[in-house]
Amino acid sequence: MSTVTVRNLDESVKQALRERAAGHGVSMEQEIRDALARDVRNGPGRRPKASLEEIMRLSRKPDRPFDFEQAQDEVWDYLYKSDKPR
């Protein structure tokens, strides 16, 4: 195994990785390894496939009521961001 050091990483990116790692129940280091591996496997311009866990999470009843307009806006924001070239 090799080691890579990333310098000048934007603080907001680091915080987002930390939060995403916590949501997945893994370390930030593991989350970064997973993200890099997904990106390399998917290649440029390809969308990653959802995991079974992610699909099942969508089918559960929400714990509290939510704003449908906000949810729709978030979906469109996500779709728009994922279509942008890197």
CSV table of N, CA and C in Angstrom, one decimal:
chain,number,residue,atom,x,y,z
A,1,MET,N,0.8,-1.2,0.0
A,1,MET,CA,0.0,0.0,0.0
A,1,MET,C,0.9,1.2,0.0
A,2,SER,N,0.4,2.3,-0.6
A,2,SER,CA,1.2,3.5,-0.7
A,2,SER,C,0.4,4.6,0.1
A,3,THR,N,1.1,5.7,0.3
A,3,THR,CA,0.6,6.8,1.0
A,3,THR,C,0.6,8.1,0.2
A,4,VAL,N,-0.5,8.9,0.2
A,4,VAL,CA,-0.6,10.1,-0.5
A,4,VAL,C,-0.9,11.2,0.5
A,5,THR,N,-0.3,12.4,0.3
A,5,THR,CA,-0.5,13.5,1.1
A,5,THR,C,-1.2,14.6,0.2
A,6,VAL,N,-2.3,15.1,0.7
A,6,VAL,CA,-3.0,16.1,-0.1
A,6,VAL,C,-2.9,17.4,0.7
A,7,ARG,N,-2.3,18.4,0.0
A,7,ARG,CA,-2.1,19.7,0.6
A,7,ARG,C,-3.1,20.7,0.0
A,8,ASN,N,-3.4,21.8,0.8
A,8,ASN,CA,-4.2,22.9,0.3
A,8,ASN,C,-5.6,22.4,0.0
A,9,LEU,N,-6.1,21.5,0.8
A,9,LEU,CA,-7.5,21.0,0.6
A,9,LEU,C,-8.4,22.0,1.3
A,10,ASP,N,-9.4,22.4,0.5
A,10,ASP,CA,-10.4,23.4,1.0
A,10,ASP,C,-11.1,22.9,2.3
A,11,GLU,N,-11.2,23.7,3.3
A,11,GLU,CA,-11.8,23.3,4.6
A,11,GLU,C,-13.2,22.8,4.5
A,12,SER,N,-14.0,23.4,3.5
A,12,SER,CA,-15.3,22.9,3.4
A,12,SER,C,-15.4,21.5,2.8
A,13,VAL,N,-14.4,21.2,2.0
A,13,VAL,CA,-14.3,19.8,1.4
A,13,VAL,C,-14.0,18.8,2.5
A,14,LYS,N,-13.0,19.2,3.4
A,14,LYS,CA,-12.6,18.4,4.5
A,14,LYS,C,-13.8,18.1,5.4
A,15,GLN,N,-14.6,19.2,5.7
A,15,GLN,CA,-15.7,19.1,6.6
A,15,GLN,C,-16.8,18.2,6.0
A,16,ALA,N,-17.0,18.3,4.7
A,16,ALA,CA,-18.0,17.5,4.0
A,16,ALA,C,-17.6,16.0,4.0
A,17,LEU,N,-16.3,15.7,3.9
A,17,LEU,CA,-15.8,14.4,3.9
A,17,LEU,C,-16.0,13.8,5.4
A,18,ARG,N,-15.7,14.6,6.3
A,18,ARG,CA,-15.8,14.2,7.7
A,18,ARG,C,-17.3,13.9,8.0
A,19,GLU,N,-18.2,14.7,7.6
A,19,GLU,CA,-19.6,14.4,7.8
A,19,GLU,C,-20.1,13.2,7.1
A,20,ARG,N,-19.6,13.1,5.8
A,20,ARG,CA,-20.0,11.9,5.0
A,20,ARG,C,-19.5,10.6,5.7
A,21,ALA,N,-18.3,10.7,6.2
A,21,ALA,CA,-17.7,9.5,6.8
A,21,ALA,C,-18.5,9.1,8.1
A,22,ALA,N,-18.9,10.1,8.8
A,22,ALA,CA,-19.7,9.9,10.0
A,22,ALA,C,-21.0,9.2,9.7
A,23,GLY,N,-21.6,9.7,8.6
A,23,GLY,CA,-22.9,9.2,8.1
A,23,GLY,C,-22.8,7.7,7.7
A,24,HIS,N,-21.6,7.4,7.2
A,24,HIS,CA,-21.4,6.0,6.7
A,24,HIS,C,-20.8,5.1,7.8
A,25,GLY,N,-20.4,5.7,9.0
A,25,GLY,CA,-19.9,5.0,10.1
A,25,GLY,C,-18.5,4.5,9.9
A,26,VAL,N,-17.7,5.3,9.1
A,26,VAL,CA,-16.3,4.9,8.9
A,26,VAL,C,-15.4,6.1,9.2
A,27,SER,N,-14.1,5.9,9.2
A,27,SER,CA,-13.2,7.0,9.4
A,27,SER,C,-13.1,7.9,8.2
A,28,MET,N,-12.7,9.1,8.4
A,28,MET,CA,-12.5,10.0,7.3
A,28,MET,C,-11.5,9.5,6.3
A,29,GLU,N,-10.5,8.9,6.8
A,29,GLU,CA,-9.5,8.3,5.9
A,29,GLU,C,-10.1,7.2,5.0
A,30,GLN,N,-10.9,6.3,5.6
A,30,GLN,CA,-11.6,5.3,4.8
A,30,GLN,C,-12.6,5.9,3.8
A,31,GLU,N,-13.3,6.9,4.2
A,31,GLU,CA,-14.2,7.6,3.3
A,31,GLU,C,-13.5,8.1,2.1
A,32,ILE,N,-12.3,8.7,2.3
A,32,ILE,CA,-11.5,9.2,1.2
A,32,ILE,C,-11.0,8.1,0.3
A,33,ARG,N,-10.6,7.0,0.9
A,33,ARG,CA,-10.1,5.8,0.1
A,33,ARG,C,-11.3,5.3,-0.8
A,34,ASP,N,-12.5,5.2,-0.2
A,34,ASP,CA,-13.7,4.8,-0.9
A,34,ASP,C,-14.0,5.7,-2.0
A,35,ALA,N,-14.0,7.0,-1.8
A,35,ALA,CA,-14.3,8.0,-2.8
A,35,ALA,C,-13.4,8.0,-3.9
A,36,LEU,N,-12.1,7.9,-3.6
A,36,LEU,CA,-11.1,7.8,-4.7
A,36,LEU,C,-11.3,6.5,-5.5
A,37,ALA,N,-11.5,5.4,-4.9
A,37,ALA,CA,-11.7,4.2,-5.6
A,37,ALA,C,-12.9,4.2,-6.5
A,38,ARG,N,-14.0,4.8,-6.0
A,38,ARG,CA,-15.3,4.9,-6.8
A,38,ARG,C,-15.0,5.8,-8.0
A,39,ASP,N,-14.3,6.9,-7.8
A,39,ASP,CA,-14.1,7.8,-8.9
A,39,ASP,C,-13.2,7.1,-10.0
A,40,VAL,N,-12.2,6.4,-9.6
A,40,VAL,CA,-11.3,5.8,-10.5
A,40,VAL,C,-12.1,4.6,-11.3
A,41,ARG,N,-12.8,3.9,-10.5
A,41,ARG,CA,-13.6,2.8,-11.2
A,41,ARG,C,-14.6,3.3,-12.1
A,42,ASN,N,-15.3,4.4,-11.8
A,42,ASN,CA,-16.4,4.9,-12.6
A,42,ASN,C,-15.9,5.6,-13.9
A,43,GLY,N,-14.7,6.1,-13.8
A,43,GLY,CA,-14.1,6.8,-15.0
A,43,GLY,C,-14.7,8.2,-15.1
A,44,PRO,N,-14.2,8.9,-16.1
A,44,PRO,CA,-14.7,10.3,-16.3
A,44,PRO,C,-16.1,10.3,-16.9
A,45,GLY,N,-16.9,11.1,-16.4
A,45,GLY,CA,-18.2,11.3,-16.9
A,45,GLY,C,-19.3,10.3,-16.6
A,46,ARG,N,-18.9,9.3,-15.8
A,46,ARG,CA,-19.9,8.2,-15.5
A,46,ARG,C,-20.4,8.4,-14.1
A,47,ARG,N,-21.7,8.2,-13.9
A,47,ARG,CA,-22.3,8.4,-12.6
A,47,ARG,C,-22.1,7.1,-11.8
A,48,PRO,N,-21.8,7.2,-10.5
A,48,PRO,CA,-21.7,6.0,-9.7
A,48,PRO,C,-23.1,5.4,-9.5
A,49,LYS,N,-23.1,4.0,-9.3
A,49,LYS,CA,-24.4,3.4,-9.1
A,49,LYS,C,-24.7,3.4,-7.6
A,50,ALA,N,-25.9,3.5,-7.3
A,50,ALA,CA,-26.3,3.5,-5.9
A,50,ALA,C,-26.2,2.1,-5.3
A,51,SER,N,-25.8,2.1,-4.0
A,51,SER,CA,-25.7,0.8,-3.3
A,51,SER,C,-27.1,0.4,-2.8
A,52,LEU,N,-27.2,-0.9,-2.5
A,52,LEU,CA,-28.5,-1.4,-2.0
A,52,LEU,C,-28.9,-0.6,-0.7
A,53,GLU,N,-27.9,-0.3,0.1
A,53,GLU,CA,-28.2,0.5,1.4
A,53,GLU,C,-28.8,1.8,1.0
A,54,GLU,N,-28.3,2.5,0.1
A,54,GLU,CA,-28.8,3.8,-0.3
A,54,GLU,C,-30.2,3.7,-0.9
A,55,ILE,N,-30.4,2.7,-1.7
A,55,ILE,CA,-31.7,2.5,-2.3
A,55,ILE,C,-32.8,2.2,-1.2
A,56,MET,N,-32.4,1.3,-0.2
A,56,MET,CA,-33.3,1.0,0.9
A,56,MET,C,-33.6,2.2,1.8
A,57,ARG,N,-32.6,3.1,2.0
A,57,ARG,CA,-32.8,4.3,2.8
A,57,ARG,C,-33.9,5.2,2.1
A,58,LEU,N,-33.9,5.2,0.8
A,58,LEU,CA,-34.9,6.0,0.1
A,58,LEU,C,-36.3,5.5,0.3
A,59,SER,N,-36.5,4.2,0.5
A,59,SER,CA,-37.8,3.6,0.6
A,59,SER,C,-38.4,3.7,2.0
A,60,ARG,N,-37.6,4.1,3.0
A,60,ARG,CA,-38.1,4.2,4.4
A,60,ARG,C,-38.9,5.4,4.6
A,61,LYS,N,-39.9,5.3,5.5
A,61,LYS,CA,-40.7,6.5,5.8
A,61,LYS,C,-39.9,7.4,6.7
A,62,PRO,N,-39.9,8.7,6.3
A,62,PRO,CA,-39.1,9.7,7.1
A,62,PRO,C,-39.5,9.8,8.5
A,63,ASP,N,-38.6,10.2,9.4
A,63,ASP,CA,-38.8,10.3,10.8
A,63,ASP,C,-39.7,11.5,11.1
A,64,ARG,N,-39.6,12.5,10.3
A,64,ARG,CA,-40.4,13.7,10.5
A,64,ARG,C,-40.9,14.3,9.2
A,65,PRO,N,-41.9,15.1,9.2
A,65,PRO,CA,-42.4,15.7,7.9
A,65,PRO,C,-41.3,16.6,7.3
A,66,PHE,N,-41.3,16.6,6.0
A,66,PHE,CA,-40.3,17.5,5.3
A,66,PHE,C,-41.0,18.3,4.2
A,67,ASP,N,-40.3,19.3,3.8
A,67,ASP,CA,-40.7,20.3,2.8
A,67,ASP,C,-40.5,19.7,1.4
A,68,PHE,N,-41.5,19.4,0.7
A,68,PHE,CA,-41.4,18.8,-0.6
A,68,PHE,C,-40.7,19.7,-1.6
A,69,GLU,N,-40.9,21.0,-1.5
A,69,GLU,CA,-40.3,21.9,-2.5
A,69,GLU,C,-38.8,21.9,-2.2
A,70,GLN,N,-38.4,21.9,-0.9
A,70,GLN,CA,-37.0,21.9,-0.6
A,70,GLN,C,-36.3,20.6,-1.1
A,71,ALA,N,-37.0,19.5,-0.9
A,71,ALA,CA,-36.5,18.2,-1.3
A,71,ALA,C,-36.3,18.2,-2.9
A,72,GLN,N,-37.3,18.7,-3.6
A,72,GLN,CA,-37.2,18.8,-5.0
A,72,GLN,C,-36.0,19.7,-5.5
A,73,ASP,N,-35.9,20.8,-4.8
A,73,ASP,CA,-34.7,21.7,-5.1
A,73,ASP,C,-33.4,21.0,-4.9
A,74,GLU,N,-33.3,20.2,-3.8
A,74,GLU,CA,-32.1,19.5,-3.5
A,74,GLU,C,-31.8,18.4,-4.5
A,75,VAL,N,-32.8,17.7,-5.0
A,75,VAL,CA,-32.6,16.7,-6.0
A,75,VAL,C,-32.1,17.4,-7.3
A,76,TRP,N,-32.7,18.5,-7.7
A,76,TRP,CA,-32.3,19.2,-8.9
A,76,TRP,C,-30.8,19.7,-8.8
A,77,ASP,N,-30.5,20.2,-7.6
A,77,ASP,CA,-29.2,20.7,-7.3
A,77,ASP,C,-28.2,19.6,-7.4
A,78,TYR,N,-28.5,18.4,-6.9
A,78,TYR,CA,-27.6,17.2,-6.9
A,78,TYR,C,-27.4,16.8,-8.4
A,79,LEU,N,-28.5,16.7,-9.1
A,79,LEU,CA,-28.4,16.3,-10.5
A,79,LEU,C,-27.6,17.3,-11.4
A,80,TYR,N,-27.8,18.5,-11.1
A,80,TYR,CA,-27.1,19.6,-11.8
A,80,TYR,C,-25.6,19.5,-11.5
A,81,LYS,N,-25.2,19.3,-10.3
A,81,LYS,CA,-23.8,19.2,-9.9
A,81,LYS,C,-23.2,18.0,-10.4
A,82,SER,N,-23.9,16.8,-10.5
A,82,SER,CA,-23.3,15.6,-10.9
A,82,SER,C,-23.1,15.6,-12.5
A,83,ASP,N,-23.8,16.5,-13.2
A,83,ASP,CA,-23.6,16.6,-14.6
A,83,ASP,C,-22.5,17.5,-15.1
A,84,LYS,N,-22.0,18.3,-14.1
A,84,LYS,CA,-20.9,19.2,-14.4
A,84,LYS,C,-19.6,18.4,-14.6
A,85,PRO,N,-18.8,18.8,-15.6
A,85,PRO,CA,-17.5,18.2,-15.8
A,85,PRO,C,-16.6,18.5,-14.6
A,86,ARG,N,-15.7,17.6,-14.3
A,86,ARG,CA,-14.8,17.8,-13.2
A,86,ARG,C,-13.5,18.5,-13.6
